[in-house]
PDB file of C-alpha atoms in Angstrom:
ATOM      1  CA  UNK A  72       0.845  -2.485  26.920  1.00 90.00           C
ATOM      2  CA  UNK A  73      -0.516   0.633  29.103  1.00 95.00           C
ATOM      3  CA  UNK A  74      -0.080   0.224  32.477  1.00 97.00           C
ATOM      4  CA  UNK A  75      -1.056   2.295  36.174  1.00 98.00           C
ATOM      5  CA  UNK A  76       0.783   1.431  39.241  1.00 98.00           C
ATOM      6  CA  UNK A  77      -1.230   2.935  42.242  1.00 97.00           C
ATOM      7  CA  UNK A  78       1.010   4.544  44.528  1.00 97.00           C
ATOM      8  CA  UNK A  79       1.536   6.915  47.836  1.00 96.00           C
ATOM      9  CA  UNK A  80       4.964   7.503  47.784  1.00 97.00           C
ATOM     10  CA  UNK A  81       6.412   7.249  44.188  1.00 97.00           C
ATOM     11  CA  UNK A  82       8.141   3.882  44.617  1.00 98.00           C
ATOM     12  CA  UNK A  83       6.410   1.313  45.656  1.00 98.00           C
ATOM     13  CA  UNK A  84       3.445  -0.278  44.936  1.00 98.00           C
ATOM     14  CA  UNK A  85       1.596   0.587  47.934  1.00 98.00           C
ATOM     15  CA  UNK A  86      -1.618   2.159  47.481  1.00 96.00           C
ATOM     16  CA  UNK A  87      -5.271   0.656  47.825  1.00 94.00           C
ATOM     17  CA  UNK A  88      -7.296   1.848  44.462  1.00 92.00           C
ATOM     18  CA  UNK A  89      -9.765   3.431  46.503  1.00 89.00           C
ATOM     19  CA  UNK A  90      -7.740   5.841  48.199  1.00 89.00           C
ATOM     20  CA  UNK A  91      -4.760   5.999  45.863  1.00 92.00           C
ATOM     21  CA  UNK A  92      -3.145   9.348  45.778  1.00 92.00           C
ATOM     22  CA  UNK A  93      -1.204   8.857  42.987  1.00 95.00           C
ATOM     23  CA  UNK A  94      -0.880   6.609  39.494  1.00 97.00           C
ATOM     24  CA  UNK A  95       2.189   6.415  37.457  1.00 98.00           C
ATOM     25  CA  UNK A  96       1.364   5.255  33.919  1.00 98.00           C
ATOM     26  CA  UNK A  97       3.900   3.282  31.863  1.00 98.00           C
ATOM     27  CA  UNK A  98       3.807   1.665  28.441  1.00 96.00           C
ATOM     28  CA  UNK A  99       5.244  -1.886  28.970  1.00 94.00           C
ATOM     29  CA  UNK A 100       6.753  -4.151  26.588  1.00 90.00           C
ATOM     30  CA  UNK A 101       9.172  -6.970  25.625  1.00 90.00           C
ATOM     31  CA  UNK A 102      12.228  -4.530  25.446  1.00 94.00           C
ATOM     32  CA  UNK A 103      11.222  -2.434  28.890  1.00 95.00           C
ATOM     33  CA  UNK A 104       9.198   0.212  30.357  1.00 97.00           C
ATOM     34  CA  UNK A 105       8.680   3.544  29.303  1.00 98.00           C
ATOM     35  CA  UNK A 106       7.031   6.371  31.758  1.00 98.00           C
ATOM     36  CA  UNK A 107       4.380   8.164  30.631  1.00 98.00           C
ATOM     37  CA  UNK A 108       3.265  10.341  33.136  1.00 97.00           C
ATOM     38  CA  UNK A 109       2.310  11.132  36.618  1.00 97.00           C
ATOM     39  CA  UNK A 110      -1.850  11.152  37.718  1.00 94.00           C
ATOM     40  CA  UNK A 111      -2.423  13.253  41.053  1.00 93.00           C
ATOM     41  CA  UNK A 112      -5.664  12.496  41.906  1.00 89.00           C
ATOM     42  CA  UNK A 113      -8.086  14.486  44.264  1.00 80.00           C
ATOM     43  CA  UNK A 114      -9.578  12.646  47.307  1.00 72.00           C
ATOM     44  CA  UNK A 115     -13.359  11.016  46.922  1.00 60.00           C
ATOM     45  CA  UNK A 116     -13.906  11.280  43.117  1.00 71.00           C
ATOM     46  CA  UNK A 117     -13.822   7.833  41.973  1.00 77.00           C
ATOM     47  CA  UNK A 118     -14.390   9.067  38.315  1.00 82.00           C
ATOM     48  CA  UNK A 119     -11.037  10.663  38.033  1.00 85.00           C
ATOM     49  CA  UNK A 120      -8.971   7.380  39.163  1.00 87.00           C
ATOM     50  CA  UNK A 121     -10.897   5.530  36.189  1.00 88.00           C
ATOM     51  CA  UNK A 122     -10.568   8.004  33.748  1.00 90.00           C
ATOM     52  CA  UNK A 123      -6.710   8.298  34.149  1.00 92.00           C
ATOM     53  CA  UNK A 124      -6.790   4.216  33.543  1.00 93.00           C
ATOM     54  CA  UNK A 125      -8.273   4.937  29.990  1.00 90.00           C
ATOM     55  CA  UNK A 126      -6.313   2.424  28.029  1.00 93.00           C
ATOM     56  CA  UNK A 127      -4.563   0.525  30.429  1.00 95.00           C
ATOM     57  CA  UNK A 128      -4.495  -3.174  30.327  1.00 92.00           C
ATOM     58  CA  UNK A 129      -3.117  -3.805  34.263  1.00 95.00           C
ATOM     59  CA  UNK A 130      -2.892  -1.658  37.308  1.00 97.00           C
ATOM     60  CA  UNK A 131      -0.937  -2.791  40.145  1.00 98.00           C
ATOM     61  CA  UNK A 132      -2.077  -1.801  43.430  1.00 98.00           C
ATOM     62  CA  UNK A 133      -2.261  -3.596  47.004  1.00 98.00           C
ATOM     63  CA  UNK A 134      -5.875  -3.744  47.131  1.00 97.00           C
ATOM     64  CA  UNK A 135      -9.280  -3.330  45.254  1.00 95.00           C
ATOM     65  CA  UNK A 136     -12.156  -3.845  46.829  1.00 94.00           C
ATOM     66  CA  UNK A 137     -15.432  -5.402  45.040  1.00 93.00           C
ATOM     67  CA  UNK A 138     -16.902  -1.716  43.937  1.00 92.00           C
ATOM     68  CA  UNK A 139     -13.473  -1.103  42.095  1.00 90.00           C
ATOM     69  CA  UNK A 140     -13.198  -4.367  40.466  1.00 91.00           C
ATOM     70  CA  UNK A 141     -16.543  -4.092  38.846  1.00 92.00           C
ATOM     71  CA  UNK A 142     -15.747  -0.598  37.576  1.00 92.00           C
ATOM     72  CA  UNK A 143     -12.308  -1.660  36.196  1.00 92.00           C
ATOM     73  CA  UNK A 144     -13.701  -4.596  34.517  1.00 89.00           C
ATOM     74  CA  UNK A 145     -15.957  -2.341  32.681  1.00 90.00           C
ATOM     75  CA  UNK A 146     -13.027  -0.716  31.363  1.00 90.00           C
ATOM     76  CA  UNK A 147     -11.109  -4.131  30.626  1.00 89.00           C
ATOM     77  CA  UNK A 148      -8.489  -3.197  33.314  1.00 93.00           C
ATOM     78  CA  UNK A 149      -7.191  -5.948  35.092  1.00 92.00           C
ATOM     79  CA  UNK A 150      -5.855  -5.658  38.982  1.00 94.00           C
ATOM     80  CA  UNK A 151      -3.176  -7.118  39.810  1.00 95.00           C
ATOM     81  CA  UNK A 152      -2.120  -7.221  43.767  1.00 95.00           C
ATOM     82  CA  UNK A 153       0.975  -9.525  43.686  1.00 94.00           C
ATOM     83  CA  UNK A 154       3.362  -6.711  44.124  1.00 97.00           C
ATOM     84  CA  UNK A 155       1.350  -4.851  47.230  1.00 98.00           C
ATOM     85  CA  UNK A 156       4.268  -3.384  48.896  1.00 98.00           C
ATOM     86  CA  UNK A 157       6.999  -4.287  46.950  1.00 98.00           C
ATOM     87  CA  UNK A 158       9.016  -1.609  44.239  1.00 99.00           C
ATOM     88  CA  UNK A 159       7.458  -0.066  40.910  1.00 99.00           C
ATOM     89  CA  UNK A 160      10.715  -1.309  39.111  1.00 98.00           C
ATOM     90  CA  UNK A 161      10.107  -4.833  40.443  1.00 97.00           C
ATOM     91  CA  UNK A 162       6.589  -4.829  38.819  1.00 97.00           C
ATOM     92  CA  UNK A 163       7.395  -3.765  35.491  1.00 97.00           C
ATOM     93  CA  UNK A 164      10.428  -5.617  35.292  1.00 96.00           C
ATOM     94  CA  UNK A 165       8.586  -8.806  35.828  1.00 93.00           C
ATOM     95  CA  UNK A 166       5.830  -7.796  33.562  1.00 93.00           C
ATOM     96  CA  UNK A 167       8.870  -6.880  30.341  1.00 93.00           C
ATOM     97  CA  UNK A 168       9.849 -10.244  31.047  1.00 91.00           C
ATOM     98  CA  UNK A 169       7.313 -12.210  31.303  1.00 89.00           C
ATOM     99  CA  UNK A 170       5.964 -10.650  27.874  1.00 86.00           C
ATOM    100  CA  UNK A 171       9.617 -11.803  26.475  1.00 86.00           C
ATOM    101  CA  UNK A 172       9.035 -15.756  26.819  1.00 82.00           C
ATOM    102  CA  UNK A 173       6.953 -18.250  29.559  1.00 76.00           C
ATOM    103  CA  UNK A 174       4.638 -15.733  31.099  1.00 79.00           C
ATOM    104  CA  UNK A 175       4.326 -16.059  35.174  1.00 80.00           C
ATOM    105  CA  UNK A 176       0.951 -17.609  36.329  1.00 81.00           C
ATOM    106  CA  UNK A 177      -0.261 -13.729  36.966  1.00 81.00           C
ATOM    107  CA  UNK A 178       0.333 -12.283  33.940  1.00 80.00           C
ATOM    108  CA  UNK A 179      -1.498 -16.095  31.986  1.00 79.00           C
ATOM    109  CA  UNK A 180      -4.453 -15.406  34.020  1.00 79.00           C
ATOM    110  CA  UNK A 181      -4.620 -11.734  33.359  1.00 77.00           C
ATOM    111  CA  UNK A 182      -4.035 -12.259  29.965  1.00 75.00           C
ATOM    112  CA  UNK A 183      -7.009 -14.718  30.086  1.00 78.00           C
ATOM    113  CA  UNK A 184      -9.054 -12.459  32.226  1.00 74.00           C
ATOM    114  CA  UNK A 185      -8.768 -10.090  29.176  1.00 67.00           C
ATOM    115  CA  UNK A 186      -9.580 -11.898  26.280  1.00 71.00           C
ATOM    116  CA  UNK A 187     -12.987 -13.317  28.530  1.00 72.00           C
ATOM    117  CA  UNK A 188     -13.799  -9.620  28.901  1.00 68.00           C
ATOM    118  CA  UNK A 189     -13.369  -8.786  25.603  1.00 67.00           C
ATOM    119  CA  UNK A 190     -15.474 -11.479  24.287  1.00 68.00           C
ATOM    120  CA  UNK A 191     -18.262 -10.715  26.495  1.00 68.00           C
ATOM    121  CA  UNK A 192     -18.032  -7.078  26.082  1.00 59.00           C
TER     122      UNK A 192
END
């Protein structure tokens, strides 16, 4: 699974979607993580934060406000703010796990979030 983390500072998840400097993309699954790149992004083109989600299931970010929801649910990209401040390594270790057996209650209702959106296109 694709994933963005939204980040200022390279470590933590600590970045509001709408004025995220910076997402790290990772591919995610039940053996680990793998990075796959860094996305700078330029301040006030909202265009360029979606199009380096292209493909990703999740971003983790502290914060998306209404505007940014309904663009990422165009995309099937599902927020998730549980980890707002806390490290990158800490998010993706949690999700690698909870794709190896009893998913957390986050990652169920992302999961179902998803296969809504996909549904009703």
């Amino acid at each position: 699974m694709k994933v963005a983390i939204a980040t200022q500072d390279l470590a933590r998840v600590d970045a509001h979607l709408g004025w995220v400097r910076h997402l790290m993309l990772y591919e995610v699954d039940e053996e680990g993580y793998r990075y796959l790149g860094l996305e700078t992004l330029a301040d006030g083109d909202p265009s360029l934060r979606l199009r380096a989600m292209a493909g990703c299931r999740l971003v983790f970010a502290a914060d998306v406000d209404a505007d940014g929801e309904f663009q990422l649910a165009r995309l099937q990209v599902i927020p998730i703010r549980k980890f707002a401040g806390e490290p990158v390594a800490l998010a993706l270790e949690a999700l690698r796990d909870g794709m190896r057996g009893h998913a957390p209650l986050w990652l169920r209702q992302a999961e179902q979030k998803y296969r809504r959106e996909s549904i009703n296109g």
